[in-house]
PDB file of C-alpha atoms and ligand atoms in Angstrom:
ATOM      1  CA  UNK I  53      29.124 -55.847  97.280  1.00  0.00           C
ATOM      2  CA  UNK I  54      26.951 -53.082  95.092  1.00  0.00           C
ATOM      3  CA  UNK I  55      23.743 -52.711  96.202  1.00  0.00           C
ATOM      4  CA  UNK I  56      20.720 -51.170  94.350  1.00  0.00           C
ATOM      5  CA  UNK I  57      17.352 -50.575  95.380  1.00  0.00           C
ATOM      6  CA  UNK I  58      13.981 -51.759  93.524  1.00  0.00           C
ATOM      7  CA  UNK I  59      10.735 -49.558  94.127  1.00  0.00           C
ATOM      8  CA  UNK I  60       7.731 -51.413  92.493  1.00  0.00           C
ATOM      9  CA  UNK I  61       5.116 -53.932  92.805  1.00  0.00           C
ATOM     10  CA  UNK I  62       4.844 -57.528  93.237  1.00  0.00           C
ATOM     11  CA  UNK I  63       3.964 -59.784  91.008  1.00  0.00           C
ATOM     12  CA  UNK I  64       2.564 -63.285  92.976  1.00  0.00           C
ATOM     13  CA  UNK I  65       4.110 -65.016  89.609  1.00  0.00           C
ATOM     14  CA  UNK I  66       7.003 -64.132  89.987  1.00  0.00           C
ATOM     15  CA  UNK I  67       8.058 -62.671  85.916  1.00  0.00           C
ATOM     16  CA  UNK I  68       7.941 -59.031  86.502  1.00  0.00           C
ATOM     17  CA  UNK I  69       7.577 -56.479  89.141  1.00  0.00           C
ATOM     18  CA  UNK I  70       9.840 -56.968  92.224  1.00  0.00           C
ATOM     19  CA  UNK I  71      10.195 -60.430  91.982  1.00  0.00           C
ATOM     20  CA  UNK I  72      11.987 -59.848  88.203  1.00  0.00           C
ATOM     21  CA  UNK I  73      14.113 -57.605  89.750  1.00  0.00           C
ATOM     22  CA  UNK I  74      15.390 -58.996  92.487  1.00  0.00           C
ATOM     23  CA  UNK I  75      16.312 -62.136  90.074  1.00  0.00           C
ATOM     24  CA  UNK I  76      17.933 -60.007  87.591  1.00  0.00           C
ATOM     25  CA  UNK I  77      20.147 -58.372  89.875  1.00  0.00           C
ATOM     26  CA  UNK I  78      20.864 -61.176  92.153  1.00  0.00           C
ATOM     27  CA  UNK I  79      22.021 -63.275  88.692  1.00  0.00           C
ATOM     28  CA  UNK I  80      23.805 -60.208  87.945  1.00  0.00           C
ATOM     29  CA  UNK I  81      26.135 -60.582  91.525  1.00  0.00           C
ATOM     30  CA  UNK I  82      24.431 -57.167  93.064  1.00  0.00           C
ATOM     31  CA  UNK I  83      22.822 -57.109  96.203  1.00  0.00           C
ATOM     32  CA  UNK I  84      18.784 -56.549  95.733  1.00  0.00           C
ATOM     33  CA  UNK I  85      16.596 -54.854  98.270  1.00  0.00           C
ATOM     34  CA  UNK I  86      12.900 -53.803  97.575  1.00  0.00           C
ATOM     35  CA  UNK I  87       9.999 -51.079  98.531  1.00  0.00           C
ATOM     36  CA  UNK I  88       6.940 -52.442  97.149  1.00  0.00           C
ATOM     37  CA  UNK I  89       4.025 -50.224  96.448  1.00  0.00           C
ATOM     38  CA  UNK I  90       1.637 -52.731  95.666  1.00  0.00           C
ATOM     39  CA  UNK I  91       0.825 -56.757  95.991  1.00  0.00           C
ATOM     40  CA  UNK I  92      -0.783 -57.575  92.676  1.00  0.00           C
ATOM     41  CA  UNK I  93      -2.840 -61.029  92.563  1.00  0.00           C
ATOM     42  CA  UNK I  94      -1.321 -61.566  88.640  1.00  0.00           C
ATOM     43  CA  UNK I  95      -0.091 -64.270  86.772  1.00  0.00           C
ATOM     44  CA  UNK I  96       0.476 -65.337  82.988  1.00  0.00           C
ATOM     45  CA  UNK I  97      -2.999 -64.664  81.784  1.00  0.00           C
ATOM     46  CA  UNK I  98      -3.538 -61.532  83.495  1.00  0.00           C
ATOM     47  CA  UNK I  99      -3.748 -59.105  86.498  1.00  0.00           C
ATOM     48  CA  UNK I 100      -6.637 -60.197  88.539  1.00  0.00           C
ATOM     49  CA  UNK I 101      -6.310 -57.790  91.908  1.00  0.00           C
ATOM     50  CA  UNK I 102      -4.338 -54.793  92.795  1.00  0.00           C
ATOM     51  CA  UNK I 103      -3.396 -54.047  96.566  1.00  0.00           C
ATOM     52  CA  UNK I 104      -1.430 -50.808  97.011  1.00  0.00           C
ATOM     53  CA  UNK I 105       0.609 -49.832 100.359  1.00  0.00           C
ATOM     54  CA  UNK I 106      -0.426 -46.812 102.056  1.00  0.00           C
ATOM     55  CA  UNK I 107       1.929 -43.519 101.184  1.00  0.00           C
ATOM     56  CA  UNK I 108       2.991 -43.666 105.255  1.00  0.00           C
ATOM     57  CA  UNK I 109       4.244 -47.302 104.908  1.00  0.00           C
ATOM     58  CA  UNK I 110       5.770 -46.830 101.360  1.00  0.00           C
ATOM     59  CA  UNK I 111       7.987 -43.859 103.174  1.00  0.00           C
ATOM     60  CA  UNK I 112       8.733 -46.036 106.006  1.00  0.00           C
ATOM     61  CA  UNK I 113      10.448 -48.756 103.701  1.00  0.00           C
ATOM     62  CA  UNK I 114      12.010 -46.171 102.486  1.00  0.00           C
ATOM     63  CA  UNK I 115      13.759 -44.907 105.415  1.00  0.00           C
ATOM     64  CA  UNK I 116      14.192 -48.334 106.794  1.00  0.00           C
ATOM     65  CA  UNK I 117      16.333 -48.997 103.577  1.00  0.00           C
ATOM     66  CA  UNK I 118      18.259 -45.572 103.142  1.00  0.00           C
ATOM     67  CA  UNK I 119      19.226 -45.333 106.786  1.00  0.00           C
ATOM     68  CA  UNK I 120      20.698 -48.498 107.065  1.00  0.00           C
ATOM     69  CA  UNK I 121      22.044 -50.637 103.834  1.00  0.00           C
ATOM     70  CA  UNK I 122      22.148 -47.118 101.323  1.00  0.00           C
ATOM     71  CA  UNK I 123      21.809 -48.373  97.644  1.00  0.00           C
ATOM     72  CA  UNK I 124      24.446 -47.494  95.074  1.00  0.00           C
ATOM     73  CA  UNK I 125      21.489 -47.266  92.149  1.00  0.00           C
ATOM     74  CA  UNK I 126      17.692 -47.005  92.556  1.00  0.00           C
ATOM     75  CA  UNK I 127      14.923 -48.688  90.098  1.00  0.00           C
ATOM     76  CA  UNK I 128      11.625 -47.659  89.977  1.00  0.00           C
ATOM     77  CA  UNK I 129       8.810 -49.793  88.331  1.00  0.00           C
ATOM     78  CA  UNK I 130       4.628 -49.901  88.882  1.00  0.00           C
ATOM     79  CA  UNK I 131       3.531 -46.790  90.946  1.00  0.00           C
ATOM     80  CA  UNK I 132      -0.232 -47.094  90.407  1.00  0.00           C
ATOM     81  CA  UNK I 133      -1.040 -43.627  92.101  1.00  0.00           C
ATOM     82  CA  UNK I 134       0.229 -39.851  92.324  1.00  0.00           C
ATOM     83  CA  UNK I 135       0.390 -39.679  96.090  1.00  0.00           C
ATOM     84  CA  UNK I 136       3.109 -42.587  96.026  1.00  0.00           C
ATOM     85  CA  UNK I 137       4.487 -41.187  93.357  1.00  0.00           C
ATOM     86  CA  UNK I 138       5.353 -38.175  95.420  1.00  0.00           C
ATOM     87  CA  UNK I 139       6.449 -39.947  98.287  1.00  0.00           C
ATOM     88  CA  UNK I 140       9.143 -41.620  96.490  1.00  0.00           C
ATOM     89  CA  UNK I 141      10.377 -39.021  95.099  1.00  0.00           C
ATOM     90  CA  UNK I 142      10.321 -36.905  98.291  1.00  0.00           C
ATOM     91  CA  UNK I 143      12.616 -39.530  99.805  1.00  0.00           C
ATOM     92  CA  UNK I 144      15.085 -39.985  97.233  1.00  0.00           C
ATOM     93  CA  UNK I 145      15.620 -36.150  97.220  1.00  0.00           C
ATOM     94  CA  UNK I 146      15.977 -36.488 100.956  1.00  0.00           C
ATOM     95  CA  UNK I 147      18.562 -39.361 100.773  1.00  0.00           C
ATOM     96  CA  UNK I 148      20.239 -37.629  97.969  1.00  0.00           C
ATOM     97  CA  UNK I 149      19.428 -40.869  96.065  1.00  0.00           C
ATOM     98  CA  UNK I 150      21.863 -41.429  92.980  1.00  0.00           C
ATOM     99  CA  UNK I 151      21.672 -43.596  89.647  1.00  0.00           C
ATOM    100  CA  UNK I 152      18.265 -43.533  89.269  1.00  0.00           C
ATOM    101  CA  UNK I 153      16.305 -45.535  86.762  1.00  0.00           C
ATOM    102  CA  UNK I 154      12.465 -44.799  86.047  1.00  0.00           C
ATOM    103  CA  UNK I 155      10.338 -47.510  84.164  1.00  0.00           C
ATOM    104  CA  UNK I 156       7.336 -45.747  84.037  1.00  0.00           C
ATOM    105  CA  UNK I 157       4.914 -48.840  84.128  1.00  0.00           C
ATOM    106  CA  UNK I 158       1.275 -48.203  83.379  1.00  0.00           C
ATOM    107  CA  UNK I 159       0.413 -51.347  81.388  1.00  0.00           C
ATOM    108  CA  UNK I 160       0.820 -54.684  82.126  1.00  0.00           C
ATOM    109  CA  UNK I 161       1.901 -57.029  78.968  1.00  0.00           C
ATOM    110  CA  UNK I 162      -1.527 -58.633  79.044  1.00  0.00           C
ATOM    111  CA  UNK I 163      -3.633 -55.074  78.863  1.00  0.00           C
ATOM    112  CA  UNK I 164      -4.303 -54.650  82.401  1.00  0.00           C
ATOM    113  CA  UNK I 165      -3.680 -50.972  83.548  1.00  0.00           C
ATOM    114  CA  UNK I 166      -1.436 -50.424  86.695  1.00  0.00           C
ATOM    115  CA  UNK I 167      -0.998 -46.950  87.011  1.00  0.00           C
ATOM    116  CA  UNK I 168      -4.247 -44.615  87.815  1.00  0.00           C
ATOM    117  CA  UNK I 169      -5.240 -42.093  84.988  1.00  0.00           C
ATOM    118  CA  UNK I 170      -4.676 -38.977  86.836  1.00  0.00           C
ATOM    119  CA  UNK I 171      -1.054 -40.279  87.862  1.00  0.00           C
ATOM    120  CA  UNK I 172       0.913 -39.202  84.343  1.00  0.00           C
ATOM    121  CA  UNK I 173       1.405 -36.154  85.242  1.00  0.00           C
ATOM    122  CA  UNK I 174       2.476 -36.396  88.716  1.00  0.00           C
ATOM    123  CA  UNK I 175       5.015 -38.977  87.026  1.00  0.00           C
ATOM    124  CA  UNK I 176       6.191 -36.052  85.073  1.00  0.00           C
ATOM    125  CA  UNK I 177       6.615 -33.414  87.420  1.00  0.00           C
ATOM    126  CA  UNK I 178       7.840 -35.096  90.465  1.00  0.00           C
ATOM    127  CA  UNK I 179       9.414 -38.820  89.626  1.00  0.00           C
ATOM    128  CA  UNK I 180      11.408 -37.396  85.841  1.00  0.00           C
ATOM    129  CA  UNK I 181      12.725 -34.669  87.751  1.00  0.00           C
ATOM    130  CA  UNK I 182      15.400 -37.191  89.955  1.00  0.00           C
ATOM    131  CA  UNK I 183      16.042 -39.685  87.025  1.00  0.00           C
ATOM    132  CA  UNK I 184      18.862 -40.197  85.476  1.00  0.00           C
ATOM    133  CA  UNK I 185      17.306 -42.637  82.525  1.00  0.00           C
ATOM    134  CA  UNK I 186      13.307 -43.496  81.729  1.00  0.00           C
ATOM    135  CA  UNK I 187      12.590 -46.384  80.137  1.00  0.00           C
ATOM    136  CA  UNK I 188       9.258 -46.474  77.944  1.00  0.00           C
ATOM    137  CA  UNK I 189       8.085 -48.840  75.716  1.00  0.00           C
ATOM    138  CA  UNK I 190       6.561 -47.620  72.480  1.00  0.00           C
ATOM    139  CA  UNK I 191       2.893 -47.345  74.268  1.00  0.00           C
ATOM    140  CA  UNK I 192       3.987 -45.762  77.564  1.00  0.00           C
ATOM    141  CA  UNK I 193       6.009 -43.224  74.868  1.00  0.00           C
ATOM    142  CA  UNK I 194       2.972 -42.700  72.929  1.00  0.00           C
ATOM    143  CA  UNK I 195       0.768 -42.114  76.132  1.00  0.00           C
ATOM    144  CA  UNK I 196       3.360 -39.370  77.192  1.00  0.00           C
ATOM    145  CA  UNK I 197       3.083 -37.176  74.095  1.00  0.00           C
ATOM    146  CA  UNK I 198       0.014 -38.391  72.871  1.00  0.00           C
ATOM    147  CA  UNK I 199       1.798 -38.926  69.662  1.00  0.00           C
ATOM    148  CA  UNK I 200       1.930 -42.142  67.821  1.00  0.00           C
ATOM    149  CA  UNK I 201       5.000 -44.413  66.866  1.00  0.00           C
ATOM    150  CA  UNK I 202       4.742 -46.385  63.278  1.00  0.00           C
ATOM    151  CA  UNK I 203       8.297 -46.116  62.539  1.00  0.00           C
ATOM    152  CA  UNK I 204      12.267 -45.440  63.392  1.00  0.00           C
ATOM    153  CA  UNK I 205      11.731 -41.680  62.633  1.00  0.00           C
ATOM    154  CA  UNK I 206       8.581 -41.887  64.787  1.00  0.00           C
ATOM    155  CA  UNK I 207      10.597 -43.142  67.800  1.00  0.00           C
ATOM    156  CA  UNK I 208      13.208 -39.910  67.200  1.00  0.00           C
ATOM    157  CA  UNK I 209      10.566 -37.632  66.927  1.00  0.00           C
ATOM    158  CA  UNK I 210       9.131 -38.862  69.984  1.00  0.00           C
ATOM    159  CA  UNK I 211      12.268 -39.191  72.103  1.00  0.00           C
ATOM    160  CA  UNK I 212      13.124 -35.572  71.192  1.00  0.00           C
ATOM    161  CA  UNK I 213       9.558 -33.992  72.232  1.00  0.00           C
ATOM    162  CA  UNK I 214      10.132 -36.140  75.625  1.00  0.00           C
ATOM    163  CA  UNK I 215      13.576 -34.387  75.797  1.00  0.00           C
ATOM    164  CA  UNK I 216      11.820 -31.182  75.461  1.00  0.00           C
ATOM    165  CA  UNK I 217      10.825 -31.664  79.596  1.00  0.00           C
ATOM    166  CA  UNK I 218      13.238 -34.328  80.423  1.00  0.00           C
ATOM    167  CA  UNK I 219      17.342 -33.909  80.265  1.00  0.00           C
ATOM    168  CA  UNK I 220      18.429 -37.327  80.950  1.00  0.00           C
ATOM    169  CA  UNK I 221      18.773 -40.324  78.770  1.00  0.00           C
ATOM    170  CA  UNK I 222      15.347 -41.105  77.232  1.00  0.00           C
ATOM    171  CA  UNK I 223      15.698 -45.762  76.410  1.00  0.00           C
ATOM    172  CA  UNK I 224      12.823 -45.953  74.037  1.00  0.00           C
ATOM    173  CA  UNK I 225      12.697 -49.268  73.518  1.00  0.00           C
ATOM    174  CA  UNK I 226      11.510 -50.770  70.420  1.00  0.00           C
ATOM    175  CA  UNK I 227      10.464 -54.288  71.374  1.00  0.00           C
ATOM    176  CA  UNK I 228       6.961 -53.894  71.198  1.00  0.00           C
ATOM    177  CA  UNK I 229       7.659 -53.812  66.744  1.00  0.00           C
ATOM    178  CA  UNK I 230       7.573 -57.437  64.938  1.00  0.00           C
ATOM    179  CA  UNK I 231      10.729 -56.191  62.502  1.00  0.00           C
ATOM    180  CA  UNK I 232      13.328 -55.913  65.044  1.00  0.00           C
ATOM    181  CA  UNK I 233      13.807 -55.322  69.002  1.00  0.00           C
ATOM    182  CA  UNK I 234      16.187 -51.742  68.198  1.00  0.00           C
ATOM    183  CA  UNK I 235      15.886 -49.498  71.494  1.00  0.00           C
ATOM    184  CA  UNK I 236      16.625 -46.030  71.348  1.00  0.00           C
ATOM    185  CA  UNK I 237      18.995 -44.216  73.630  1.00  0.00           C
ATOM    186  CA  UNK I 238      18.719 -40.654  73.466  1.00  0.00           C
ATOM    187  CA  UNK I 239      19.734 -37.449  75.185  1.00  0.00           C
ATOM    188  CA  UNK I 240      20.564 -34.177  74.240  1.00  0.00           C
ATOM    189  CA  UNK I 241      19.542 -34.681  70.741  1.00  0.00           C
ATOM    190  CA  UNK I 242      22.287 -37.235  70.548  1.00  0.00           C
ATOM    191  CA  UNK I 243      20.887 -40.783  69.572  1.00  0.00           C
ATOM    192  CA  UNK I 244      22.397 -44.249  70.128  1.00  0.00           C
ATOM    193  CA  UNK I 245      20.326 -47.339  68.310  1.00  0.00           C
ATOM    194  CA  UNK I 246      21.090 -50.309  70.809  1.00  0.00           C
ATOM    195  CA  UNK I 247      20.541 -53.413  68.099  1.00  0.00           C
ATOM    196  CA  UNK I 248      18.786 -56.517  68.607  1.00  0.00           C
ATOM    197  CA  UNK I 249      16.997 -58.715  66.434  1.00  0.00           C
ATOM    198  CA  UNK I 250      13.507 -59.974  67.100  1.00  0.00           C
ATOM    199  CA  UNK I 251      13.190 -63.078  68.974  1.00  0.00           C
ATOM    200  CA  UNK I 252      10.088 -65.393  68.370  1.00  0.00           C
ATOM    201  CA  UNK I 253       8.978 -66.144  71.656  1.00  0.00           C
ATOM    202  CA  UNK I 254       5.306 -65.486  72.768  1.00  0.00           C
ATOM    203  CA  UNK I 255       6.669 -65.500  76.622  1.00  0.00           C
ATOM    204  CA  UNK I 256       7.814 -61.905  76.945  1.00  0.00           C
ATOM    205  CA  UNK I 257       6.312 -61.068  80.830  1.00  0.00           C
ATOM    206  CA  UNK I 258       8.682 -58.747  82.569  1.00  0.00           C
ATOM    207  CA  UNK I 259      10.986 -57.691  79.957  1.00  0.00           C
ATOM    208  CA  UNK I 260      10.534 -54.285  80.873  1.00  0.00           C
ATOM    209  CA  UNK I 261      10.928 -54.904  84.425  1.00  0.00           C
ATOM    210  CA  UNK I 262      14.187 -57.380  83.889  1.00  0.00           C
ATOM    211  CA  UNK I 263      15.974 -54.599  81.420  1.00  0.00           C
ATOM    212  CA  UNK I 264      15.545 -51.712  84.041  1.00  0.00           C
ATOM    213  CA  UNK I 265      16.276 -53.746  87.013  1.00  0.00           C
ATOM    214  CA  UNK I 266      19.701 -54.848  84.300  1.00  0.00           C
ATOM    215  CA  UNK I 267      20.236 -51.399  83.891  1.00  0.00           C
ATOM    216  CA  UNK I 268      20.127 -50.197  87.654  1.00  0.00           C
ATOM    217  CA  UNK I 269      22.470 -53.364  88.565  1.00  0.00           C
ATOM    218  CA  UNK I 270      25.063 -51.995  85.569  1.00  0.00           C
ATOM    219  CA  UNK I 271      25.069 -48.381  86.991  1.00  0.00           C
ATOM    220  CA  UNK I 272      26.010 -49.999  90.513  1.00  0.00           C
ATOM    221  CA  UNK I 273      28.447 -51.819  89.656  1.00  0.00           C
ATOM    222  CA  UNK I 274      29.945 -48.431  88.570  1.00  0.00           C
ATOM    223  CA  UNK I 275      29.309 -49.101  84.194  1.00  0.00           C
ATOM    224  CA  UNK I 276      28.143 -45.137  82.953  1.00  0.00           C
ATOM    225  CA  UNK I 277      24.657 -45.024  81.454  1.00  0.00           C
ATOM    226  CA  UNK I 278      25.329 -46.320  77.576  1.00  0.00           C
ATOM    227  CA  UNK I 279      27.627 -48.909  78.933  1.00  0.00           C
ATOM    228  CA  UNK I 280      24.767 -50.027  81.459  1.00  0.00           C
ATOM    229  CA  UNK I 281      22.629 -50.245  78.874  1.00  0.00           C
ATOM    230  CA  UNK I 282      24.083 -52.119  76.747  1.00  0.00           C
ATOM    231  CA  UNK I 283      25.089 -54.738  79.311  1.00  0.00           C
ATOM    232  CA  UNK I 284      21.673 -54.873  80.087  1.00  0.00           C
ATOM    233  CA  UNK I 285      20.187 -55.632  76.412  1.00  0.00           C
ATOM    234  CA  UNK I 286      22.968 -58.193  75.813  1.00  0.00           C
ATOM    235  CA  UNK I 287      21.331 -59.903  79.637  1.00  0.00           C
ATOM    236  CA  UNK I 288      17.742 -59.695  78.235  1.00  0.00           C
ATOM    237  CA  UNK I 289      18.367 -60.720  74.607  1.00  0.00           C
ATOM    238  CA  UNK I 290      19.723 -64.113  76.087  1.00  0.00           C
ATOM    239  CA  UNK I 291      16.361 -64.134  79.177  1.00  0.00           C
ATOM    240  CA  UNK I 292      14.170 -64.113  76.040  1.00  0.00           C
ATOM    241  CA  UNK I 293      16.145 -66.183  73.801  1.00  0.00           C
ATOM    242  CA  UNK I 294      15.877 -68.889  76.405  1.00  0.00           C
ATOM    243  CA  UNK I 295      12.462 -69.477  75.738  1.00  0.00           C
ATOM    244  CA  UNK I 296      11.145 -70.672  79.191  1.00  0.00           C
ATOM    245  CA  UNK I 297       7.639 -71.876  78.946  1.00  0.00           C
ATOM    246  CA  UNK I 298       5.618 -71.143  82.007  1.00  0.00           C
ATOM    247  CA  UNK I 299       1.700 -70.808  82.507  1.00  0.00           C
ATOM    248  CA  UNK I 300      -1.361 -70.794  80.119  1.00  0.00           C
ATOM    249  CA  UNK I 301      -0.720 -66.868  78.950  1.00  0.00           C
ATOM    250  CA  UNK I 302       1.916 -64.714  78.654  1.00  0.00           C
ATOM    251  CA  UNK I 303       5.206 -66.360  80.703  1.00  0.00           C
ATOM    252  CA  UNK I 304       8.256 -65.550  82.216  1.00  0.00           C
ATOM    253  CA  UNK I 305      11.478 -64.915  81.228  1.00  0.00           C
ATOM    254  CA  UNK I 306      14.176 -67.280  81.809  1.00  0.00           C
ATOM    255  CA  UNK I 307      16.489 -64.956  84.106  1.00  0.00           C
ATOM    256  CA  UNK I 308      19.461 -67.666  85.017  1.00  0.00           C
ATOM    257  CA  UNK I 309      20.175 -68.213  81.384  1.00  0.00           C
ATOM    258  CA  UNK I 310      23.856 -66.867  82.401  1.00  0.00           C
ATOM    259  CA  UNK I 311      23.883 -69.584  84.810  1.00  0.00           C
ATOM    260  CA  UNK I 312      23.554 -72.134  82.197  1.00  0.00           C
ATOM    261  CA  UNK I 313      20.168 -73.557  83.962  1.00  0.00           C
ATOM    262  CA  UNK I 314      18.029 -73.207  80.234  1.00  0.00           C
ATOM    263  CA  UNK I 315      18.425 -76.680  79.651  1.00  0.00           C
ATOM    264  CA  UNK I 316      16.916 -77.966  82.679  1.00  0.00           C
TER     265      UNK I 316
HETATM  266  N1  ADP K 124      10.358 -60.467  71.011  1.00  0.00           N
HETATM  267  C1  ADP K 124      11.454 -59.776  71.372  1.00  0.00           C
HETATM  268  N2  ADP K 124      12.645 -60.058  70.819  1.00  0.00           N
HETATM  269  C2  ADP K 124      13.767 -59.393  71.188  1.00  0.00           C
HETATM  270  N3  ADP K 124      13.784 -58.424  72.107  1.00  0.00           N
HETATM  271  C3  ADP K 124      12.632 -58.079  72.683  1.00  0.00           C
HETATM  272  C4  ADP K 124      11.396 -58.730  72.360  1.00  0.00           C
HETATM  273  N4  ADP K 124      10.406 -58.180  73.126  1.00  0.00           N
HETATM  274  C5  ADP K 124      10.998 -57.249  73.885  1.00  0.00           C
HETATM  275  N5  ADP K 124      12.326 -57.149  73.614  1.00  0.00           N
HETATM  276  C6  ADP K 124      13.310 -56.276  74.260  1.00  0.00           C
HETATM  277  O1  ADP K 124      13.058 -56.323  75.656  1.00  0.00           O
HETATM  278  C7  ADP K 124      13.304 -55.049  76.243  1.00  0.00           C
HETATM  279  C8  ADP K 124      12.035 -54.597  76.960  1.00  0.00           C
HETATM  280  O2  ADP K 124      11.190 -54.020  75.996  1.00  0.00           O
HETATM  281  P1  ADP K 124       9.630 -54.041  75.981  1.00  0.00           P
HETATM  282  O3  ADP K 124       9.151 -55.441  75.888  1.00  0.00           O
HETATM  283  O4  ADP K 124       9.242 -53.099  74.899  1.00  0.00           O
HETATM  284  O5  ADP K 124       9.303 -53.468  77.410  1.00  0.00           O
HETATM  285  P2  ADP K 124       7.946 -53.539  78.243  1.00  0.00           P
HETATM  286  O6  ADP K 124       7.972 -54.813  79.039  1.00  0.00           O
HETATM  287  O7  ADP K 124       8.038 -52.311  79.088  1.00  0.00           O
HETATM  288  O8  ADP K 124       6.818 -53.505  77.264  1.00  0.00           O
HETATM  289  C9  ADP K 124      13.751 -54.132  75.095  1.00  0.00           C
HETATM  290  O9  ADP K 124      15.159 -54.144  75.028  1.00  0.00           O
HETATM  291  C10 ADP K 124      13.129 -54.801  73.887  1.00  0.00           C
HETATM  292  O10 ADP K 124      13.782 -54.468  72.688  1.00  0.00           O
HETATM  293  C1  MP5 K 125       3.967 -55.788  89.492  1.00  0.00           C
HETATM  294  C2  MP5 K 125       4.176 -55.568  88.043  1.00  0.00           C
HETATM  295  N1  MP5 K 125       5.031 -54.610  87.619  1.00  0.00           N
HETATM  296  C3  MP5 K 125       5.225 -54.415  86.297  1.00  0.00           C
HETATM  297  C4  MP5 K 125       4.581 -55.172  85.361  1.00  0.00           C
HETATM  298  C5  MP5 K 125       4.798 -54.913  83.907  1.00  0.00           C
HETATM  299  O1  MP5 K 125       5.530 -55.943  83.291  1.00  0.00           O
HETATM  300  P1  MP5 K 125       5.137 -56.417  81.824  1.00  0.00           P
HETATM  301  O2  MP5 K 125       4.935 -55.151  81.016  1.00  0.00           O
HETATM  302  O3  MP5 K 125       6.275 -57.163  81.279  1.00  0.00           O
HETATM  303  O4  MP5 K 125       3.889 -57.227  82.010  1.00  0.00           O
HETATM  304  C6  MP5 K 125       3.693 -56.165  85.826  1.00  0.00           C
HETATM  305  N2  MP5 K 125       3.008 -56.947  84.970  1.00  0.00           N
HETATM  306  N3  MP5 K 125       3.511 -56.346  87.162  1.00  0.00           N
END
């Protein structure tokens, strides 16, 4: 069986974070396994409590997991501070980690903030340096040049000044715009639009989380980077098309759709 690794935080309700993950690659037939980095008291409405692990017990789950059941891709989601930061990617240089995806989480979908201020740059200069793809939305893109997005052209210009310090494949994904949910995939000034249309649905917690996790179970299985991620868009067009209802704010995605269980 492939195996992959997620390296993020949980989410008590269960729509993003590990918990999305571990869902997402389980539907997808790959075997999950988990270093959390923080319990998060959060559900639909909001984030109401952050508890992070200490950087000694984040490095132990990390050798617990790499010295025994070694994953075949690695996924890396909410790191809310620089000294974890570095500890993960310590470890996966170690381990000689490979197929490495970075979400580089720093809001949640309801406006809470889960990565410290001071962290960005740490994110840069330790956690970019092993990835293989990093998956921003259009604010965590914007945050990282401190340049804004409006249009298409924006999200080129944008992707190429974060290829200017990053040489893997930049996912800028568009699905925070109301005209259409186009990601970007770009690398070496070569750009691939990955097409989808926007879905109404108000329920969009842990999209971010479900694609990456997607895109990580895709590069285990042994799919190459564009293949993975379009495999992955084509799993989270249909967990949003769904249209699972959950909770009083922002729910969850519907991440058995492929199992046929939407119309339970
Ligand atoms: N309403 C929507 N309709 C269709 N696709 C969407 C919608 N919202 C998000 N997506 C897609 O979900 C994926 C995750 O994107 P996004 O929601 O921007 O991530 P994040 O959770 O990090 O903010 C992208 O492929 C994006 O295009
Ligand atoms: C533990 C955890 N990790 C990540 C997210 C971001 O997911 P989203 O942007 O979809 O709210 C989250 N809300 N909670």
């Amino acid at each position: 069986m492939h195996k992959s690794l997620t390296i993020a935080g949980s989410d008590s309700s269960g729509g993003a974070g590990i918990q999305a993950d571990l869902k997402t690659m389980t539907v997808l037939g790959v075997y999950g396994m988990s270093a959390i980095t923080a319990l998060t008291a959060q559900n639909t409405t909001g984030v109401q409590s952050i508890f992070e692990v200490t950087p000694k017990f984040l490095e132990e789950e990390l050798d617990s997991i790499f010295t025994d059941i070694f994953p075949d891709s690695v996924k890396i989601g909410m790191v809310s501070n620089a000294d974890l930061i570095r500890v993960i990617s310590k470890k996966l240089r170690e381990y000689n980690a490979k197929n490495i995806v970075v979400d580089p989480v720093m809001v949640s979908t309801s406006g809470s903030k889960l990565m410290a201020d001071g962290a960005k740059d740490t994110l840069f200069s330790e956690l970019f340096k092993v990835a293989d793809i990093i998956t921003p939305n259009i604010p965590e893109a914007e945050a990282l040049t401190g340049q804004s997005i409006k249009s298409k052209d924006d999200m080129v210009k944008v992707a190429k000044k974060i290829g200017e310090f990053f040489d893997g494949y930049i996912l800028l994904k568009g699905g925070h715009s109301i005209d259409d949910a186009d990601d970007l995939l770009y690398k070496n000034s070569e750009k691939i639009w990955i097409k989808g249309e926007h879905i109404e649905n108000p329920n969009t917690h842990g999209t971010g989380c479900t694609l990456s996790s997607a895109i990580a179970s895709y590069l285990a299985m042994g799919y190459d980077v564009p293949e993975s991620v379009h495999l992955a868009k084509e799993f989270i067009t249909g967990a949003i098309s769904a249209k699972l209802d959950l909770g009083k704010g922002r729910g969850p995605l519907n991440h058995m759709w492929k199992m046929g269980s939407e119309n339970l």
